[in-house]
Structures are given as structure tokens and as C-alpha cells.
């Protein structure tokens, strides 16, 4: 069997194209398993995984847990709110105490950019980044690209538009790295206050014209406006944002071709996208969620293969 070039999944920036294609190849097989009446392949019966979520999550946490259980792994879940963090315990001490109970893999969601990489340098465990602040969300980008490929056949030369709050988004950066490694052209569109300056170093087009950008693209990935991080008034109001950068049916109907629509969730219906668009035939948001389990099974399987047990 082929192997990943990495021992942890810290970010898409550390993966090469062969790694991504290997993950997709295996995810296809696992997707087939997930559509059987018995959705289990107990190949990781000897593995114990701890899901350490220091930030809230619905999709990623449940998807990782299901992926682990479908592979037969033992699973423990940690939520910051009910842990000894409130007594001042550090991230490294927390991780080392959990690892002392013979845990092999840590899946980490944390609000600090670089938290997963930091932990990988300080503890003896495989680390999987489940989202680190506004930095990377590698499994989301992999499931997004896998879902696009499933619908369009290939990523190469496809024009992918990322709309909205790029500044606060870990999904955006991971998607940019992943799509570019697979040969897509990437453009971002949003208010200038939500587009970070570093993008000009990443060969990404920037536009502030939503209608023209939607006409340009084959695929649009609509980002969540991160309302909890809008302390600095990056735009005047949700209503004004929706008028200028919200995706609605009127805009989509005016385009010369149908486009594929993605959203990583959770969705602010009526802000970055209208409800009818989310629920339309163009939208593949629930396919993304479905594919997330197969993608995470593939990653856990490939990383577990690198552990000497
Ligand atoms: N897409 C995503 O990461 O969603 P959650 O925050 O619910 O995990």
C-alpha cells in the first residue's frame, strides 16, 4: 500500500498532490463501505483516538467520531467546558495526561492558529488538525475538493470562487492550498475589509464584484460570516452584506451557466446565502457532510499505518 508523506495532518500546505489523491482513492472505497447495510470495517480495532475539541463543532466532531467508530477504533471525547482547563491545566499537560492512558491519535480543534503543529512538536502522538483558529482546516478542504471532483469529474483547470469572510476563515486557506495543488484556478470575492493582504503572495485572484465572479466560476464555495469574530465592524450590517455579497436565486438565474455551490457550515441563512439557494439543486452542502466521514476514515487509516504498534 502507498503511504502518506507526512506523519501528522497539520495542514494542507504539508501535503503533496500524491497524498491528496491517495486520500481520495481510499475515501472512495470507504464511501462504498458507508453505503452498505453494515457500515463498518474494523481495521483499526487496535487504535485509540482522543477527540480534543477546545472550540465548538457539530460537523467535524461528529464526523471524526463516526469515522473512528466505523473503523473499529476506541474513541474518547474531550470538551473544554467540562475539563480541568478551568483549573488552569495547559494544552501540553492535558494532552500528555490523555496520552498516558495509551491513546495513539489526537484530533485537535483549537482557537489558536498553529495549535496542532505546536502540539505535534511537544507530545508523542499522531496529531490531526480539526481546525486551528483562522489558520487551516485540512479535512474540510479535502472533503470540499473530493465533493467537487465527485460532481465535476476533475479539479484540474476548474475555476473555483471562494466568497466572503476570508480573513477569519481557516476553510479558505486550506481550500486555496488544496485546490491549487490539484490544478484549479482560485479567486476570492468579498468586501476588502474581509480579504487578507497575504493572498497576493498565493497566486489567488481577488475581486469585489460578486456577479462578475459568479459568471467567471464553475464552483462557488460560500464562507460563513463569522459573526462571533466581527468585533471591528468589518461591514456596516448583515443586511448590507447580504445585498452586496450574499448569494441569492436572482443572481444565480442571471448567470449564463449553472454553477456548483458549497458551504462548509454552519450557515447563516439570509446573510451569506439565501435559504432557497442552500436547498436548491446547485447546492451540495449535505454531500460535503456525507463525504466528510469517508475522508476522515481515509486520513485516520493512512496515519494509523505509520504508527509502530
Ligand atoms: N465545517 C465545520 O467545521 O463545521 P463545525 O464547526 O460544525 O465542525
GROMACS .gro file of C-alpha atoms and ligand atoms in nm:
model
  317
    1UNK     CA    1   0.000   0.000   0.000
    2UNK     CA    2   0.113   0.356  -0.068
    3UNK     CA    3   0.186   0.583   0.228
    4UNK     CA    4   0.136   0.949   0.310
    5UNK     CA    5   0.447   1.169   0.302
    6UNK     CA    6   0.353   1.307   0.649
    7UNK     CA    7   0.313   1.155   0.997
    8UNK     CA    8   0.052   1.409   1.114
    9UNK     CA    9  -0.222   1.603   0.936
   10UNK     CA   10  -0.136   1.958   1.039
   11UNK     CA   11  -0.231   2.148   0.725
   12UNK     CA   12  -0.282   2.107   0.351
   13UNK     CA   13   0.039   2.304   0.300
   14UNK     CA   14   0.236   1.996   0.413
   15UNK     CA   15   0.059   1.754   0.174
   16UNK     CA   16   0.161   1.693  -0.185
   17UNK     CA   17  -0.065   1.608  -0.477
   18UNK     CA   18   0.003   1.233  -0.440
   19UNK     CA   19  -0.101   1.247  -0.073
   20UNK     CA   20  -0.429   1.415  -0.166
   21UNK     CA   21  -0.501   1.166  -0.446
   22UNK     CA   22  -0.419   0.876  -0.212
   23UNK     CA   23  -0.666   1.012   0.046
   24UNK     CA   24  -0.931   1.050  -0.227
   25UNK     CA   25  -0.868   0.699  -0.359
   26UNK     CA   26  -0.915   0.547  -0.015
   27UNK     CA   27  -1.212   0.774   0.065
   28UNK     CA   28  -1.387   0.635  -0.245
   29UNK     CA   29  -1.351   0.282  -0.104
   30UNK     CA   30  -1.470   0.391   0.239
   31UNK     CA   31  -1.768   0.571   0.084
   32UNK     CA   32  -1.868   0.242  -0.072
   33UNK     CA   33  -1.846   0.077   0.275
   34UNK     CA   34  -2.059   0.357   0.424
   35UNK     CA   35  -2.336   0.279   0.177
   36UNK     CA   36  -2.355  -0.086   0.284
   37UNK     CA   37  -2.612  -0.203   0.543
   38UNK     CA   38  -2.322  -0.276   0.783
   39UNK     CA   39  -2.110   0.038   0.764
   40UNK     CA   40  -1.802  -0.094   0.946
   41UNK     CA   41  -1.455  -0.216   0.855
   42UNK     CA   42  -1.288  -0.288   1.188
   43UNK     CA   43  -0.934  -0.239   1.056
   44UNK     CA   44  -0.835   0.000   1.339
   45UNK     CA   45  -0.953  -0.216   1.631
   46UNK     CA   46  -0.613  -0.171   1.797
   47UNK     CA   47  -0.623   0.212   1.775
   48UNK     CA   48  -0.740   0.458   2.041
   49UNK     CA   49  -0.825   0.813   1.937
   50UNK     CA   50  -0.896   1.117   2.156
   51UNK     CA   51  -1.101   1.400   2.008
   52UNK     CA   52  -0.988   1.718   2.185
   53UNK     CA   53  -1.226   1.999   2.094
   54UNK     CA   54  -1.141   2.332   2.258
   55UNK     CA   55  -1.388   2.512   2.025
   56UNK     CA   56  -1.747   2.420   1.945
   57UNK     CA   57  -1.821   2.196   1.648
   58UNK     CA   58  -2.110   1.995   1.510
   59UNK     CA   59  -1.999   1.853   1.173
   60UNK     CA   60  -1.627   1.796   1.232
   61UNK     CA   61  -1.656   1.640   1.578
   62UNK     CA   62  -1.938   1.402   1.491
   63UNK     CA   63  -1.781   1.318   1.154
   64UNK     CA   64  -1.446   1.227   1.317
   65UNK     CA   65  -1.620   1.019   1.584
   66UNK     CA   66  -1.824   0.831   1.325
   67UNK     CA   67  -1.513   0.777   1.108
   68UNK     CA   68  -1.328   0.634   1.411
   69UNK     CA   69  -1.618   0.408   1.511
   70UNK     CA   70  -1.674   0.287   1.153
   71UNK     CA   71  -1.308   0.176   1.155
   72UNK     CA   72  -1.348  -0.002   1.489
   73UNK     CA   73  -1.121   0.232   1.688
   74UNK     CA   74  -1.174   0.310   2.057
   75UNK     CA   75  -1.281   0.674   2.098
   76UNK     CA   76  -1.270   0.924   2.383
   77UNK     CA   77  -1.418   1.271   2.355
   78UNK     CA   78  -1.293   1.577   2.540
   79UNK     CA   79  -1.486   1.904   2.564
   80UNK     CA   80  -1.309   2.208   2.703
   81UNK     CA   81  -1.613   2.319   2.905
   82UNK     CA   82  -1.617   2.011   3.130
   83UNK     CA   83  -1.239   1.958   3.159
   84UNK     CA   84  -0.967   2.061   3.402
   85UNK     CA   85  -0.878   2.352   3.171
   86UNK     CA   86  -1.095   2.560   3.404
   87UNK     CA   87  -0.842   2.472   3.680
   88UNK     CA   88  -0.558   2.613   3.470
   89UNK     CA   89  -0.419   2.296   3.307
   90UNK     CA   90  -0.212   2.365   2.994
   91UNK     CA   91  -0.268   2.216   2.647
   92UNK     CA   92   0.051   2.007   2.669
   93UNK     CA   93  -0.032   1.874   3.018
   94UNK     CA   94  -0.387   1.795   2.910
   95UNK     CA   95  -0.261   1.607   2.603
   96UNK     CA   96   0.013   1.419   2.792
   97UNK     CA   97  -0.231   1.306   3.062
   98UNK     CA   98  -0.469   1.173   2.797
   99UNK     CA   99  -0.179   1.005   2.612
  100UNK     CA  100  -0.068   0.837   2.936
  101UNK     CA  101  -0.392   0.636   2.911
  102UNK     CA  102  -0.250   0.471   2.595
  103UNK     CA  103  -0.409   0.695   2.332
  104UNK     CA  104  -0.249   0.676   1.984
  105UNK     CA  105  -0.400   0.971   1.794
  106UNK     CA  106  -0.519   1.318   1.899
  107UNK     CA  107  -0.772   1.504   1.685
  108UNK     CA  108  -0.745   1.869   1.790
  109UNK     CA  109  -0.969   2.168   1.733
  110UNK     CA  110  -0.831   2.484   1.893
  111UNK     CA  111  -0.882   2.859   1.858
  112UNK     CA  112  -0.509   2.933   1.831
  113UNK     CA  113  -0.354   2.926   1.481
  114UNK     CA  114  -0.066   2.675   1.490
  115UNK     CA  115  -0.201   2.483   1.793
  116UNK     CA  116  -0.192   2.146   1.615
  117UNK     CA  117   0.165   2.196   1.493
  118UNK     CA  118   0.271   2.317   1.839
  119UNK     CA  119   0.128   2.004   1.999
  120UNK     CA  120   0.294   1.779   1.740
  121UNK     CA  121   0.629   1.926   1.847
  122UNK     CA  122   0.569   1.866   2.218
  123UNK     CA  123   0.389   1.533   2.260
  124UNK     CA  124   0.445   1.179   2.133
  125UNK     CA  125   0.127   1.120   1.934
  126UNK     CA  126  -0.013   1.149   1.586
  127UNK     CA  127  -0.191   1.484   1.563
  128UNK     CA  128  -0.480   1.560   1.329
  129UNK     CA  129  -0.576   1.925   1.291
  130UNK     CA  130  -0.955   1.963   1.307
  131UNK     CA  131  -0.930   2.342   1.268
  132UNK     CA  132  -0.682   2.584   1.429
  133UNK     CA  133  -0.820   2.936   1.465
  134UNK     CA  134  -0.823   3.123   1.134
  135UNK     CA  135  -0.529   2.916   1.002
  136UNK     CA  136  -0.614   2.574   0.849
  137UNK     CA  137  -0.898   2.322   0.841
  138UNK     CA  138  -0.739   2.049   0.629
  139UNK     CA  139  -1.012   1.783   0.649
  140UNK     CA  140  -1.271   2.040   0.540
  141UNK     CA  141  -1.066   2.134   0.232
  142UNK     CA  142  -1.016   1.766   0.145
  143UNK     CA  143  -1.386   1.688   0.171
  144UNK     CA  144  -1.469   2.003  -0.030
  145UNK     CA  145  -1.229   1.911  -0.312
  146UNK     CA  146  -1.343   1.545  -0.303
  147UNK     CA  147  -1.707   1.661  -0.335
  148UNK     CA  148  -1.623   1.891  -0.628
  149UNK     CA  149  -1.432   1.612  -0.801
  150UNK     CA  150  -1.721   1.371  -0.744
  151UNK     CA  151  -1.964   1.612  -0.918
  152UNK     CA  152  -1.740   1.753  -1.194
  153UNK     CA  153  -1.505   1.458  -1.257
  154UNK     CA  154  -1.185   1.654  -1.203
  155UNK     CA  155  -1.046   1.959  -1.025
  156UNK     CA  156  -0.778   2.047  -1.282
  157UNK     CA  157  -0.844   2.380  -1.459
  158UNK     CA  158  -1.175   2.429  -1.280
  159UNK     CA  159  -1.243   2.787  -1.169
  160UNK     CA  160  -1.329   2.795  -0.800
  161UNK     CA  161  -1.459   3.107  -0.628
  162UNK     CA  162  -1.437   3.149  -0.251
  163UNK     CA  163  -1.685   3.411  -0.130
  164UNK     CA  164  -1.695   3.618   0.184
  165UNK     CA  165  -1.515   3.623   0.516
  166UNK     CA  166  -1.172   3.500   0.404
  167UNK     CA  167  -1.000   3.699   0.679
  168UNK     CA  168  -1.138   3.488   0.964
  169UNK     CA  169  -1.164   3.162   0.771
  170UNK     CA  170  -0.948   2.851   0.816
  171UNK     CA  171  -1.156   2.686   0.541
  172UNK     CA  172  -1.040   2.944   0.286
  173UNK     CA  173  -0.665   2.895   0.330
  174UNK     CA  174  -0.687   2.514   0.332
  175UNK     CA  175  -0.912   2.525   0.024
  176UNK     CA  176  -0.671   2.754  -0.160
  177UNK     CA  177  -0.375   2.519  -0.092
  178UNK     CA  178  -0.573   2.205  -0.179
  179UNK     CA  179  -0.737   2.336  -0.497
  180UNK     CA  180  -0.413   2.484  -0.630
  181UNK     CA  181  -0.223   2.157  -0.567
  182UNK     CA  182  -0.493   1.984  -0.775
  183UNK     CA  183  -0.461   2.237  -1.060
  184UNK     CA  184  -0.767   2.459  -1.006
  185UNK     CA  185  -0.774   2.836  -1.060
  186UNK     CA  186  -0.883   3.011  -0.740
  187UNK     CA  187  -1.042   3.352  -0.695
  188UNK     CA  188  -1.178   3.511  -0.376
  189UNK     CA  189  -1.455   3.769  -0.363
  190UNK     CA  190  -1.571   3.980  -0.070
  191UNK     CA  191  -1.551   4.321   0.089
  192UNK     CA  192  -1.190   4.450   0.101
  193UNK     CA  193  -1.207   4.451   0.484
  194UNK     CA  194  -1.253   4.071   0.483
  195UNK     CA  195  -0.983   3.989   0.225
  196UNK     CA  196  -0.636   3.950   0.386
  197UNK     CA  197  -0.334   4.113   0.220
  198UNK     CA  198  -0.127   3.790   0.215
  199UNK     CA  199  -0.343   3.650  -0.066
  200UNK     CA  200  -0.137   3.836  -0.329
  201UNK     CA  201   0.152   3.602  -0.240
  202UNK     CA  202  -0.062   3.290  -0.306
  203UNK     CA  203  -0.146   3.337  -0.677
  204UNK     CA  204  -0.512   3.396  -0.593
  205UNK     CA  205  -0.724   3.645  -0.788
  206UNK     CA  206  -0.914   3.898  -0.577
  207UNK     CA  207  -1.242   4.057  -0.681
  208UNK     CA  208  -1.504   4.270  -0.510
  209UNK     CA  209  -1.765   4.214  -0.781
  210UNK     CA  210  -1.984   3.916  -0.691
  211UNK     CA  211  -2.193   3.897  -1.008
  212UNK     CA  212  -1.889   3.905  -1.238
  213UNK     CA  213  -1.709   3.648  -1.019
  214UNK     CA  214  -2.007   3.412  -1.020
  215UNK     CA  215  -2.014   3.440  -1.401
  216UNK     CA  216  -1.638   3.351  -1.405
  217UNK     CA  217  -1.653   3.038  -1.189
  218UNK     CA  218  -1.755   2.672  -1.220
  219UNK     CA  219  -1.781   2.630  -0.843
  220UNK     CA  220  -1.852   2.876  -0.561
  221UNK     CA  221  -1.765   2.797  -0.201
  222UNK     CA  222  -1.964   3.037   0.018
  223UNK     CA  223  -1.799   3.106   0.353
  224UNK     CA  224  -1.979   3.164   0.677
  225UNK     CA  225  -1.972   3.521   0.801
  226UNK     CA  226  -1.807   3.461   1.138
  227UNK     CA  227  -2.044   3.681   1.336
  228UNK     CA  228  -1.866   3.595   1.664
  229UNK     CA  229  -1.541   3.749   1.531
  230UNK     CA  230  -1.688   4.071   1.382
  231UNK     CA  231  -1.576   4.296   1.668
  232UNK     CA  232  -1.427   4.561   1.439
  233UNK     CA  233  -1.727   4.638   1.215
  234UNK     CA  234  -1.573   4.487   0.900
  235UNK     CA  235  -1.904   4.566   0.724
  236UNK     CA  236  -2.190   4.800   0.825
  237UNK     CA  237  -2.468   4.544   0.878
  238UNK     CA  238  -2.576   4.191   0.789
  239UNK     CA  239  -2.842   4.343   0.561
  240UNK     CA  240  -2.585   4.543   0.363
  241UNK     CA  241  -2.352   4.240   0.344
  242UNK     CA  242  -2.639   4.027   0.210
  243UNK     CA  243  -2.720   4.294  -0.053
  244UNK     CA  244  -2.361   4.320  -0.182
  245UNK     CA  245  -2.208   3.974  -0.121
  246UNK     CA  246  -2.498   3.741  -0.040
  247UNK     CA  247  -2.568   3.468  -0.297
  248UNK     CA  248  -2.935   3.463  -0.396
  249UNK     CA  249  -3.150   3.297  -0.660
  250UNK     CA  250  -3.189   3.614  -0.866
  251UNK     CA  251  -2.810   3.635  -0.909
  252UNK     CA  252  -2.781   3.265  -0.997
  253UNK     CA  253  -3.066   3.287  -1.250
  254UNK     CA  254  -2.887   3.573  -1.429
  255UNK     CA  255  -2.577   3.359  -1.497
  256UNK     CA  256  -2.509   3.203  -1.837
  257UNK     CA  257  -2.432   2.860  -1.681
  258UNK     CA  258  -2.523   2.654  -1.374
  259UNK     CA  259  -2.257   2.653  -1.102
  260UNK     CA  260  -2.192   2.416  -0.813
  261UNK     CA  261  -2.239   2.567  -0.466
  262UNK     CA  262  -2.061   2.462  -0.148
  263UNK     CA  263  -2.076   2.590   0.209
  264UNK     CA  264  -1.870   2.443   0.496
  265UNK     CA  265  -2.142   2.518   0.753
  266UNK     CA  266  -2.277   2.631   0.986
  267UNK     CA  267  -2.485   2.852   0.753
  268UNK     CA  268  -2.621   3.197   0.833
  269UNK     CA  269  -2.929   3.165   0.613
  270UNK     CA  270  -3.026   3.506   0.474
  271UNK     CA  271  -2.680   3.658   0.527
  272UNK     CA  272  -2.410   3.498   0.306
  273UNK     CA  273  -2.668   3.290   0.116
  274UNK     CA  274  -3.046   3.274   0.094
  275UNK     CA  275  -3.234   2.969   0.216
  276UNK     CA  276  -3.376   2.878  -0.126
  277UNK     CA  277  -3.022   2.866  -0.271
  278UNK     CA  278  -2.893   2.643   0.014
  279UNK     CA  279  -3.177   2.400  -0.056
  280UNK     CA  280  -3.153   2.419  -0.438
  281UNK     CA  281  -3.020   2.157  -0.682
  282UNK     CA  282  -2.699   2.364  -0.726
  283UNK     CA  283  -2.606   2.315  -0.361
  284UNK     CA  284  -2.402   2.015  -0.244
  285UNK     CA  285  -2.375   2.108   0.125
  286UNK     CA  286  -2.510   1.775   0.252
  287UNK     CA  287  -2.292   1.580   0.006
  288UNK     CA  288  -1.996   1.762   0.165
  289UNK     CA  289  -2.103   1.647   0.511
  290UNK     CA  290  -2.160   1.289   0.390
  291UNK     CA  291  -1.817   1.279   0.224
  292UNK     CA  292  -1.652   1.414   0.538
  293UNK     CA  293  -1.684   1.076   0.713
  294UNK     CA  294  -1.517   0.886   0.426
  295UNK     CA  295  -1.239   1.145   0.400
  296UNK     CA  296  -1.171   1.128   0.776
  297UNK     CA  297  -1.173   0.747   0.767
  298UNK     CA  298  -0.911   0.761   0.490
  299UNK     CA  299  -0.690   1.002   0.685
  300UNK     CA  300  -0.710   0.803   1.010
  301UNK     CA  301  -0.639   0.478   0.825
  302UNK     CA  302  -0.334   0.624   0.645
  303UNK     CA  303  -0.191   0.791   0.957
  304UNK     CA  304  -0.250   0.478   1.170
  305UNK     CA  305  -0.049   0.278   0.915
  306UNK     CA  306   0.253   0.489   1.006
  307UNK     CA  307   0.236   0.418   1.380
  308UNK     CA  308   0.455   0.133   1.511
  309UNK     CA  309   0.219  -0.055   1.739
  310LIG     N1  310  -1.744   2.295   0.884
  310LIG     C1  311  -1.716   2.285   1.015
  310LIG     O1  312  -1.600   2.283   1.056
  310LIG     O2  313  -1.827   2.280   1.095
  310LIG     P1  314  -1.822   2.260   1.253
  310LIG     O3  315  -1.763   2.385   1.312
  310LIG     O4  316  -1.965   2.237   1.294
  310LIG     O5  317  -1.734   2.142   1.282
   0.00000   0.00000   0.00000
